[in-house]
């Protein structure tokens, strides 16, 4: 079945760049997503990329997509302590007919050290 | 802005009780979802709904039921709560397909079953 994998932990120093990686299996994915979850809160959409794009930049966030290798990454430039959170990668996957659902990775816990 | 609200942030119930978790979205979204989130297991889809009065089983529907009588409201029901249903419950909604499948989350309900 469909699967999304990401490393569980990442630790960086404040001011450095963070790179969170994700691999997925469904080649029919239309959109791939990055969500952020702060402690005790729900998930917040950070950014998304359409499957025919290679890169998307949004302020400090850069998403890179390698469709051939089914690899997605999220780079956070100038990482701040407020970026400490769990980051989830998700791909859209065909469910029934034209309906789709999201397949989620387990989340990468990012710790930013002062 | 999309707003998804959940009826309670924290809930404590006893084994065997019937539990209702309510979710309301205010953006006329077609799709609504219930997930549970547990450490090390990520997000697991319990049930989802593509339309009023329609429901589909997710990956872990056992022990749960849902109700969607109105478009904006999606209820998760634990008919007889058990301790292994202690978890964080997250509700999400999305407008439709393709980019419209982007899911927006509520703040979560942390349920403790004693």
Short mmCIF file of N, CA and C in Angstrom, two decimals, chain A residues 8 30-33 35 37 39-45 48 86 88 91-93 95-96 98-107, chain B residues 9-10 31 33 35 37 40-43 45 48 50 56-59 88 90 97-108 110:
data_model
loop_
_atom_site.label_atom_id
_atom_site.label_comp_id
_atom_site.label_asym_id
_atom_site.label_seq_id
_atom_site.Cartn_x
_atom_site.Cartn_y
_atom_site.Cartn_z
N UNK A 8 12.61 10.56 12.35
CA UNK A 8 11.79 10.92 13.51
C UNK A 8 12.30 12.16 14.25
N UNK A 30 -0.91 13.88 -6.49
CA UNK A 30 -1.04 15.17 -7.17
C UNK A 30 -0.40 16.28 -6.36
N UNK A 31 -0.62 16.26 -5.06
CA UNK A 31 -0.05 17.26 -4.18
C UNK A 31 0.68 16.59 -3.04
N UNK A 32 1.74 17.25 -2.59
CA UNK A 32 2.46 16.81 -1.41
C UNK A 32 2.52 17.98 -0.44
N UNK A 33 2.41 17.65 0.83
CA UNK A 33 2.18 18.68 1.83
C UNK A 33 3.21 18.61 2.95
N UNK A 35 3.02 19.88 6.97
CA UNK A 35 2.25 20.45 8.06
C UNK A 35 3.16 20.58 9.27
N UNK A 37 3.10 20.92 13.60
CA UNK A 37 2.29 20.78 14.80
C UNK A 37 3.11 21.24 16.00
N UNK A 39 3.41 21.98 20.16
CA UNK A 39 2.98 21.15 21.30
C UNK A 39 1.54 21.43 21.71
N UNK A 40 0.75 20.36 21.84
CA UNK A 40 -0.62 20.48 22.31
C UNK A 40 -1.60 21.07 21.32
N UNK A 41 -1.19 21.27 20.09
CA UNK A 41 -2.05 21.94 19.11
C UNK A 41 -2.38 21.01 17.95
N UNK A 42 -3.31 21.45 17.10
CA UNK A 42 -3.62 20.72 15.89
C UNK A 42 -2.54 20.96 14.83
N UNK A 43 -2.76 20.40 13.65
CA UNK A 43 -1.79 20.55 12.57
C UNK A 43 -2.11 21.81 11.77
N UNK A 44 -1.05 22.49 11.39
CA UNK A 44 -1.19 23.73 10.63
C UNK A 44 -0.51 23.53 9.28
N UNK A 45 -1.22 23.83 8.18
CA UNK A 45 -0.63 23.69 6.87
C UNK A 45 0.52 24.69 6.71
N UNK A 48 2.67 23.44 0.40
CA UNK A 48 2.38 22.28 -0.43
C UNK A 48 3.09 22.46 -1.75
N UNK A 86 6.71 19.46 15.50
CA UNK A 86 6.73 18.23 14.71
C UNK A 86 6.28 18.59 13.30
N UNK A 88 5.07 17.20 9.64
CA UNK A 88 4.49 16.04 8.96
C UNK A 88 4.52 16.24 7.45
N UNK A 91 1.15 12.85 1.45
CA UNK A 91 0.89 12.82 0.00
C UNK A 91 -0.58 12.51 -0.21
N UNK A 92 -1.11 13.03 -1.31
CA UNK A 92 -2.49 12.70 -1.65
C UNK A 92 -2.47 11.36 -2.38
N UNK A 93 -3.45 10.54 -2.11
CA UNK A 93 -3.48 9.20 -2.70
C UNK A 93 -4.90 8.89 -3.11
N UNK A 95 -8.28 7.22 -3.47
CA UNK A 95 -8.98 6.32 -2.55
C UNK A 95 -10.06 5.55 -3.29
N UNK A 96 -11.16 6.12 -3.52
CA UNK A 96 -12.26 5.41 -4.19
C UNK A 96 -12.77 6.29 -5.31
N UNK A 98 -12.80 9.01 -7.79
CA UNK A 98 -11.99 10.21 -7.90
C UNK A 98 -11.62 10.79 -6.54
N UNK A 99 -12.06 10.13 -5.50
CA UNK A 99 -11.76 10.68 -4.18
C UNK A 99 -10.34 10.38 -3.78
N UNK A 100 -9.77 11.27 -3.00
CA UNK A 100 -8.41 11.10 -2.52
C UNK A 100 -8.38 11.28 -1.02
N UNK A 101 -7.39 10.65 -0.41
CA UNK A 101 -7.14 10.91 1.00
C UNK A 101 -5.66 11.17 1.15
N UNK A 102 -5.28 11.70 2.30
CA UNK A 102 -3.88 11.99 2.56
C UNK A 102 -3.24 10.82 3.29
N UNK A 103 -2.04 10.47 2.86
CA UNK A 103 -1.23 9.47 3.55
C UNK A 103 -0.15 10.23 4.30
N UNK A 104 -0.03 9.95 5.58
CA UNK A 104 0.82 10.76 6.46
C UNK A 104 2.09 10.03 6.85
N UNK A 105 3.18 10.77 6.93
CA UNK A 105 4.37 10.26 7.61
C UNK A 105 4.16 10.33 9.11
N UNK A 106 5.10 9.76 9.86
CA UNK A 106 4.97 9.74 11.32
C UNK A 106 5.37 11.06 11.97
N UNK A 107 5.97 11.94 11.20
CA UNK A 107 6.37 13.23 11.75
C UNK A 107 7.82 13.26 12.16
N UNK B 9 -11.27 20.65 24.45
CA UNK B 9 -9.82 20.47 24.33
C UNK B 9 -9.36 19.26 25.14
N UNK B 10 -10.00 19.07 26.30
CA UNK B 10 -9.65 17.96 27.19
C UNK B 10 -10.93 17.30 27.67
N UNK B 31 -15.63 17.74 2.63
CA UNK B 31 -15.02 16.57 3.26
C UNK B 31 -14.65 16.84 4.71
N UNK B 33 -12.91 14.75 8.33
CA UNK B 33 -12.09 13.60 8.71
C UNK B 33 -11.92 13.56 10.24
N UNK B 35 -9.16 11.79 12.90
CA UNK B 35 -7.92 11.06 13.11
C UNK B 35 -7.71 10.88 14.61
N UNK B 37 -4.19 10.52 17.12
CA UNK B 37 -2.74 10.68 17.08
C UNK B 37 -2.15 10.11 18.36
N UNK B 40 4.54 7.86 18.38
CA UNK B 40 5.17 6.78 17.62
C UNK B 40 4.31 6.19 16.51
N UNK B 41 3.03 6.55 16.48
CA UNK B 41 2.12 5.99 15.47
C UNK B 41 1.63 7.04 14.49
N UNK B 42 1.96 8.28 14.72
CA UNK B 42 1.55 9.34 13.80
C UNK B 42 0.04 9.54 13.80
N UNK B 43 -0.49 9.99 12.66
CA UNK B 43 -1.93 10.21 12.49
C UNK B 43 -2.54 8.98 11.85
N UNK B 45 -6.22 7.48 10.39
CA UNK B 45 -7.55 7.90 9.97
C UNK B 45 -8.60 6.94 10.51
N UNK B 48 -14.04 9.07 7.62
CA UNK B 48 -14.17 10.33 6.91
C UNK B 48 -15.51 10.37 6.19
N UNK B 50 -17.52 12.32 2.75
CA UNK B 50 -17.43 13.16 1.57
C UNK B 50 -18.69 13.99 1.34
N UNK B 56 -17.23 6.93 5.42
CA UNK B 56 -16.38 5.85 4.95
C UNK B 56 -15.39 5.49 6.04
N UNK B 57 -15.12 4.21 6.16
CA UNK B 57 -14.15 3.77 7.16
C UNK B 57 -12.75 4.16 6.74
N UNK B 58 -12.00 4.58 7.74
CA UNK B 58 -10.60 4.83 7.52
C UNK B 58 -9.78 3.58 7.82
N UNK B 59 -8.63 3.80 8.42
CA UNK B 59 -7.73 2.67 8.68
C UNK B 59 -8.02 1.96 9.99
N UNK B 88 -5.15 11.56 21.45
CA UNK B 88 -5.47 12.89 20.93
C UNK B 88 -6.30 12.68 19.67
N UNK B 90 -8.09 14.36 16.38
CA UNK B 90 -8.00 15.54 15.52
C UNK B 90 -9.06 15.45 14.43
N UNK B 97 -11.55 18.21 -4.17
CA UNK B 97 -10.48 17.43 -4.77
C UNK B 97 -9.35 18.33 -5.24
N UNK B 98 -8.26 17.69 -5.65
CA UNK B 98 -7.04 18.36 -6.11
C UNK B 98 -6.56 19.31 -5.03
N UNK B 99 -6.22 20.53 -5.37
CA UNK B 99 -5.72 21.43 -4.33
C UNK B 99 -6.77 21.63 -3.26
N UNK B 100 -8.01 21.44 -3.64
CA UNK B 100 -9.07 21.62 -2.68
C UNK B 100 -9.08 20.51 -1.65
N UNK B 101 -8.23 19.51 -1.81
CA UNK B 101 -8.17 18.43 -0.83
C UNK B 101 -7.28 18.81 0.35
N UNK B 102 -6.66 19.98 0.31
CA UNK B 102 -5.87 20.44 1.44
C UNK B 102 -6.70 20.39 2.70
N UNK B 103 -6.17 19.74 3.72
CA UNK B 103 -6.93 19.55 4.95
C UNK B 103 -6.58 20.62 5.99
N UNK B 104 -7.60 21.10 6.66
CA UNK B 104 -7.45 22.09 7.72
C UNK B 104 -7.91 21.45 9.02
N UNK B 105 -7.10 21.63 10.04
CA UNK B 105 -7.31 20.91 11.29
C UNK B 105 -7.86 21.78 12.40
N UNK B 106 -8.63 21.13 13.28
CA UNK B 106 -9.02 21.74 14.53
C UNK B 106 -7.89 21.61 15.54
N UNK B 107 -8.08 22.16 16.75
CA UNK B 107 -7.02 22.17 17.76
C UNK B 107 -6.80 20.82 18.45
N UNK B 108 -7.73 19.90 18.26
CA UNK B 108 -7.57 18.58 18.88
C UNK B 108 -8.32 18.46 20.19
N UNK B 110 -7.96 16.09 23.60
CA UNK B 110 -7.18 15.06 24.29
C UNK B 110 -8.12 14.31 25.21
#
